């Protein structure tokens, strides 16, 4: 387990030496010489070390997905039961709180051990700021090869052959559309002739918005957080055949994604 701890310590040392210009902030170091020493030590500490399997380890995990909180807590509980030497400290925040908290933690040198990319940030930008370490030295090729074809992609989960992030789940069509019968009636749309295709759906939405004249609209997405809208847009794109990763990048299908 010291291999894990040393890897995490190395990541923290490198994070302390980097800047977060991609996020609009810069990390100010007190002593360039101390920073250089920290990075040098970090590189030396990343090597694998064989130590007793019962070494106590605490993993700090921060996340922003409240919709998956219950199943993740269940997974953490089972993992700790099977690995009693590991303690998982799990924190769930809103998307906005998450981004601010992670950036502040990195600046302070106490970043969480595991955390997803903030919404809207690409992996390449995070790597330029030394946010993550590659997983290849800590997981087997068999493990990485166990993912379904297309789950790991260069530029999304992998950079220059090194894997830095893993997808939590496969993308599936998960958008349900609820409609207001009274609004449809006022817009002159027969409930028995609801749209069955994307083009028909867009046509009905426009017709409802025109009829509403600012009082009601053809489609309204729930949730004030930007990531909620992003999830809805990804699902709508999936309905039209688009394959969307959950790490801020669209994958084109037949050269286009509408």
PDB file of N, CA and C in Angstrom, residues 112-162:
ATOM      1  N   UNK A 112      -7.539  16.315  -2.902  1.00  0.00           N
ATOM      2  CA  UNK A 112      -8.035  14.962  -2.635  1.00  0.00           C
ATOM      3  C   UNK A 112      -7.256  13.946  -3.454  1.00  0.00           C
ATOM      4  N   UNK A 113      -7.289  12.694  -3.001  1.00  0.00           N
ATOM      5  CA  UNK A 113      -6.561  11.640  -3.704  1.00  0.00           C
ATOM      6  C   UNK A 113      -7.238  11.261  -5.014  1.00  0.00           C
ATOM      7  N   UNK A 114      -8.561  11.271  -5.011  1.00  0.00           N
ATOM      8  CA  UNK A 114      -9.329  10.908  -6.196  1.00  0.00           C
ATOM      9  C   UNK A 114     -10.435  11.932  -6.395  1.00  0.00           C
ATOM     10  N   UNK A 115     -10.571  12.434  -7.619  1.00  0.00           N
ATOM     11  CA  UNK A 115     -11.654  13.370  -7.925  1.00  0.00           C
ATOM     12  C   UNK A 115     -11.853  13.428  -9.436  1.00  0.00           C
ATOM     13  N   UNK A 116     -13.072  13.655  -9.898  1.00  0.00           N
ATOM     14  CA  UNK A 116     -13.333  13.745 -11.334  1.00  0.00           C
ATOM     15  C   UNK A 116     -12.920  15.106 -11.869  1.00  0.00           C
ATOM     16  N   UNK A 117     -12.811  15.204 -13.178  1.00  0.00           N
ATOM     17  CA  UNK A 117     -12.528  16.490 -13.791  1.00  0.00           C
ATOM     18  C   UNK A 117     -13.702  17.433 -13.566  1.00  0.00           C
ATOM     19  N   UNK A 118     -13.438  18.685 -13.234  1.00  0.00           N
ATOM     20  CA  UNK A 118     -14.532  19.656 -13.138  1.00  0.00           C
ATOM     21  C   UNK A 118     -15.234  19.785 -14.482  1.00  0.00           C
ATOM     22  N   UNK A 119     -16.513  20.051 -14.454  1.00  0.00           N
ATOM     23  CA  UNK A 119     -17.285  20.191 -15.681  1.00  0.00           C
ATOM     24  C   UNK A 119     -16.687  21.289 -16.561  1.00  0.00           C
ATOM     25  N   UNK A 120     -16.496  20.966 -17.846  1.00  0.00           N
ATOM     26  CA  UNK A 120     -15.972  21.944 -18.781  1.00  0.00           C
ATOM     27  C   UNK A 120     -14.469  21.949 -18.913  1.00  0.00           C
ATOM     28  N   UNK A 121     -13.770  21.154 -18.123  1.00  0.00           N
ATOM     29  CA  UNK A 121     -12.307  21.122 -18.187  1.00  0.00           C
ATOM     30  C   UNK A 121     -11.845  19.861 -18.905  1.00  0.00           C
ATOM     31  N   UNK A 122     -10.942  20.010 -19.860  1.00  0.00           N
ATOM     32  CA  UNK A 122     -10.413  18.874 -20.599  1.00  0.00           C
ATOM     33  C   UNK A 122      -9.238  18.252 -19.854  1.00  0.00           C
ATOM     34  N   UNK A 123      -9.043  16.966 -20.093  1.00  0.00           N
ATOM     35  CA  UNK A 123      -7.946  16.254 -19.451  1.00  0.00           C
ATOM     36  C   UNK A 123      -6.602  16.871 -19.819  1.00  0.00           C
ATOM     37  N   UNK A 124      -6.442  17.264 -21.082  1.00  0.00           N
ATOM     38  CA  UNK A 124      -5.168  17.836 -21.520  1.00  0.00           C
ATOM     39  C   UNK A 124      -4.820  19.090 -20.729  1.00  0.00           C
ATOM     40  N   UNK A 125      -5.829  19.904 -20.418  1.00  0.00           N
ATOM     41  CA  UNK A 125      -5.585  21.122 -19.637  1.00  0.00           C
ATOM     42  C   UNK A 125      -5.184  20.782 -18.213  1.00  0.00           C
ATOM     43  N   UNK A 126      -5.831  19.766 -17.636  1.00  0.00           N
ATOM     44  CA  UNK A 126      -5.501  19.352 -16.271  1.00  0.00           C
ATOM     45  C   UNK A 126      -4.077  18.807 -16.196  1.00  0.00           C
ATOM     46  N   UNK A 127      -3.666  18.077 -17.229  1.00  0.00           N
ATOM     47  CA  UNK A 127      -2.318  17.506 -17.221  1.00  0.00           C
ATOM     48  C   UNK A 127      -1.255  18.590 -17.369  1.00  0.00           C
ATOM     49  N   UNK A 128      -1.565  19.634 -18.116  1.00  0.00           N
ATOM     50  CA  UNK A 128      -0.615  20.740 -18.243  1.00  0.00           C
ATOM     51  C   UNK A 128      -0.359  21.396 -16.892  1.00  0.00           C
ATOM     52  N   UNK A 129      -1.353  21.303 -16.012  1.00  0.00           N
ATOM     53  CA  UNK A 129      -1.216  21.872 -14.674  1.00  0.00           C
ATOM     54  C   UNK A 129      -0.803  20.816 -13.648  1.00  0.00           C
ATOM     55  N   UNK A 130      -0.436  19.628 -14.134  1.00  0.00           N
ATOM     56  CA  UNK A 130       0.055  18.549 -13.252  1.00  0.00           C
ATOM     57  C   UNK A 130      -0.970  18.115 -12.210  1.00  0.00           C
ATOM     58  N   UNK A 131      -2.222  18.015 -12.612  1.00  0.00           N
ATOM     59  CA  UNK A 131      -3.266  17.601 -11.671  1.00  0.00           C
ATOM     60  C   UNK A 131      -3.220  16.106 -11.399  1.00  0.00           C
ATOM     61  N   UNK A 132      -2.910  15.299 -12.410  1.00  0.00           N
ATOM     62  CA  UNK A 132      -3.047  13.854 -12.292  1.00  0.00           C
ATOM     63  C   UNK A 132      -1.756  13.121 -12.636  1.00  0.00           C
ATOM     64  N   UNK A 133      -1.668  11.893 -12.125  1.00  0.00           N
ATOM     65  CA  UNK A 133      -0.583  10.982 -12.484  1.00  0.00           C
ATOM     66  C   UNK A 133      -1.163   9.830 -13.301  1.00  0.00           C
ATOM     67  N   UNK A 134      -0.379   9.252 -14.230  1.00  0.00           N
ATOM     68  CA  UNK A 134      -0.889   8.116 -15.008  1.00  0.00           C
ATOM     69  C   UNK A 134      -1.111   6.901 -14.119  1.00  0.00           C
ATOM     70  N   UNK A 135      -2.133   6.123 -14.466  1.00  0.00           N
ATOM     71  CA  UNK A 135      -2.490   4.946 -13.674  1.00  0.00           C
ATOM     72  C   UNK A 135      -1.729   3.692 -14.093  1.00  0.00           C
ATOM     73  N   UNK A 136      -1.032   3.760 -15.217  1.00  0.00           N
ATOM     74  CA  UNK A 136      -0.459   2.550 -15.797  1.00  0.00           C
ATOM     75  C   UNK A 136       0.506   1.817 -14.880  1.00  0.00           C
ATOM     76  N   UNK A 137       1.181   2.543 -13.998  1.00  0.00           N
ATOM     77  CA  UNK A 137       2.123   1.901 -13.078  1.00  0.00           C
ATOM     78  C   UNK A 137       1.426   1.244 -11.895  1.00  0.00           C
ATOM     79  N   UNK A 138       0.116   1.492 -11.755  1.00  0.00           N
ATOM     80  CA  UNK A 138      -0.586   1.025 -10.562  1.00  0.00           C
ATOM     81  C   UNK A 138      -1.741   0.078 -10.860  1.00  0.00           C
ATOM     82  N   UNK A 139      -2.075  -0.075 -12.138  1.00  0.00           N
ATOM     83  CA  UNK A 139      -3.089  -1.056 -12.533  1.00  0.00           C
ATOM     84  C   UNK A 139      -2.516  -1.885 -13.673  1.00  0.00           C
ATOM     85  N   UNK A 140      -2.981  -3.096 -13.797  1.00  0.00           N
ATOM     86  CA  UNK A 140      -2.442  -4.003 -14.813  1.00  0.00           C
ATOM     87  C   UNK A 140      -3.038  -3.714 -16.186  1.00  0.00           C
ATOM     88  N   UNK A 141      -2.341  -4.156 -17.219  1.00  0.00           N
ATOM     89  CA  UNK A 141      -2.868  -4.028 -18.572  1.00  0.00           C
ATOM     90  C   UNK A 141      -4.159  -4.824 -18.721  1.00  0.00           C
ATOM     91  N   UNK A 142      -4.244  -5.955 -18.026  1.00  0.00           N
ATOM     92  CA  UNK A 142      -5.461  -6.765 -18.091  1.00  0.00           C
ATOM     93  C   UNK A 142      -6.658  -5.972 -17.580  1.00  0.00           C
ATOM     94  N   UNK A 143      -6.442  -5.182 -16.524  1.00  0.00           N
ATOM     95  CA  UNK A 143      -7.532  -4.362 -15.990  1.00  0.00           C
ATOM     96  C   UNK A 143      -7.975  -3.322 -17.013  1.00  0.00           C
ATOM     97  N   UNK A 144      -7.037  -2.618 -17.615  1.00  0.00           N
ATOM     98  CA  UNK A 144      -7.384  -1.599 -18.603  1.00  0.00           C
ATOM     99  C   UNK A 144      -8.028  -2.223 -19.834  1.00  0.00           C
ATOM    100  N   UNK A 145      -7.571  -3.413 -20.203  1.00  0.00           N
ATOM    101  CA  UNK A 145      -8.134  -4.085 -21.375  1.00  0.00           C
ATOM    102  C   UNK A 145      -9.513  -4.676 -21.106  1.00  0.00           C
ATOM    103  N   UNK A 146      -9.915  -4.706 -19.837  1.00  0.00           N
ATOM    104  CA  UNK A 146     -11.222  -5.272 -19.501  1.00  0.00           C
ATOM    105  C   UNK A 146     -12.368  -4.320 -19.832  1.00  0.00           C
ATOM    106  N   UNK A 147     -12.051  -3.043 -20.110  1.00  0.00           N
ATOM    107  CA  UNK A 147     -13.097  -2.088 -20.463  1.00  0.00           C
ATOM    108  C   UNK A 147     -13.600  -2.364 -21.874  1.00  0.00           C
ATOM    109  N   UNK A 148     -14.848  -2.034 -22.114  1.00  0.00           N
ATOM    110  CA  UNK A 148     -15.448  -2.249 -23.430  1.00  0.00           C
ATOM    111  C   UNK A 148     -14.731  -1.406 -24.477  1.00  0.00           C
ATOM    112  N   UNK A 149     -14.770  -1.879 -25.713  1.00  0.00           N
ATOM    113  CA  UNK A 149     -14.155  -1.140 -26.809  1.00  0.00           C
ATOM    114  C   UNK A 149     -14.738   0.269 -26.877  1.00  0.00           C
ATOM    115  N   UNK A 150     -13.858   1.243 -26.976  1.00  0.00           N
ATOM    116  CA  UNK A 150     -14.308   2.624 -27.072  1.00  0.00           C
ATOM    117  C   UNK A 150     -14.461   3.328 -25.746  1.00  0.00           C
ATOM    118  N   UNK A 151     -14.321   2.593 -24.635  1.00  0.00           N
ATOM    119  CA  UNK A 151     -14.480   3.218 -23.318  1.00  0.00           C
ATOM    120  C   UNK A 151     -13.285   4.095 -22.974  1.00  0.00           C
ATOM    121  N   UNK A 152     -12.095   3.672 -23.401  1.00  0.00           N
ATOM    122  CA  UNK A 152     -10.874   4.441 -23.171  1.00  0.00           C
ATOM    123  C   UNK A 152     -10.430   5.037 -24.501  1.00  0.00           C
ATOM    124  N   UNK A 153     -10.299   6.344 -24.548  1.00  0.00           N
ATOM    125  CA  UNK A 153      -9.997   7.016 -25.806  1.00  0.00           C
ATOM    126  C   UNK A 153      -8.848   8.004 -25.634  1.00  0.00           C
ATOM    127  N   UNK A 154      -7.976   8.036 -26.628  1.00  0.00           N
ATOM    128  CA  UNK A 154      -6.877   8.994 -26.633  1.00  0.00           C
ATOM    129  C   UNK A 154      -7.437  10.414 -26.643  1.00  0.00           C
ATOM    130  N   UNK A 155      -6.931  11.233 -25.751  1.00  0.00           N
ATOM    131  CA  UNK A 155      -7.392  12.609 -25.648  1.00  0.00           C
ATOM    132  C   UNK A 155      -8.541  12.792 -24.688  1.00  0.00           C
ATOM    133  N   UNK A 156      -9.171  11.692 -24.274  1.00  0.00           N
ATOM    134  CA  UNK A 156     -10.302  11.777 -23.351  1.00  0.00           C
ATOM    135  C   UNK A 156      -9.950  11.144 -22.016  1.00  0.00           C
ATOM    136  N   UNK A 157      -9.560   9.882 -22.049  1.00  0.00           N
ATOM    137  CA  UNK A 157      -9.109   9.203 -20.828  1.00  0.00           C
ATOM    138  C   UNK A 157      -7.603   8.978 -20.844  1.00  0.00           C
ATOM    139  N   UNK A 158      -7.034   9.049 -22.032  1.00  0.00           N
ATOM    140  CA  UNK A 158      -5.628   8.680 -22.233  1.00  0.00           C
ATOM    141  C   UNK A 158      -4.894   9.767 -23.011  1.00  0.00           C
ATOM    142  N   UNK A 159      -3.662  10.052 -22.590  1.00  0.00           N
ATOM    143  CA  UNK A 159      -2.806  11.003 -23.298  1.00  0.00           C
ATOM    144  C   UNK A 159      -1.468  10.334 -23.570  1.00  0.00           C
ATOM    145  N   UNK A 160      -1.088  10.287 -24.852  1.00  0.00           N
ATOM    146  CA  UNK A 160       0.186   9.675 -25.258  1.00  0.00           C
ATOM    147  C   UNK A 160       0.340   8.257 -24.711  1.00  0.00           C
ATOM    148  N   UNK A 161      -0.749   7.503 -24.738  1.00  0.00           N
ATOM    149  CA  UNK A 161      -0.698   6.109 -24.318  1.00  0.00           C
ATOM    150  C   UNK A 161      -0.787   5.885 -22.824  1.00  0.00           C
ATOM    151  N   UNK A 162      -0.828   6.944 -22.032  1.00  0.00           N
ATOM    152  CA  UNK A 162      -0.938   6.832 -20.582  1.00  0.00           C
ATOM    153  C   UNK A 162      -2.371   7.142 -20.152  1.00  0.00           C
TER     154      UNK A 162
END
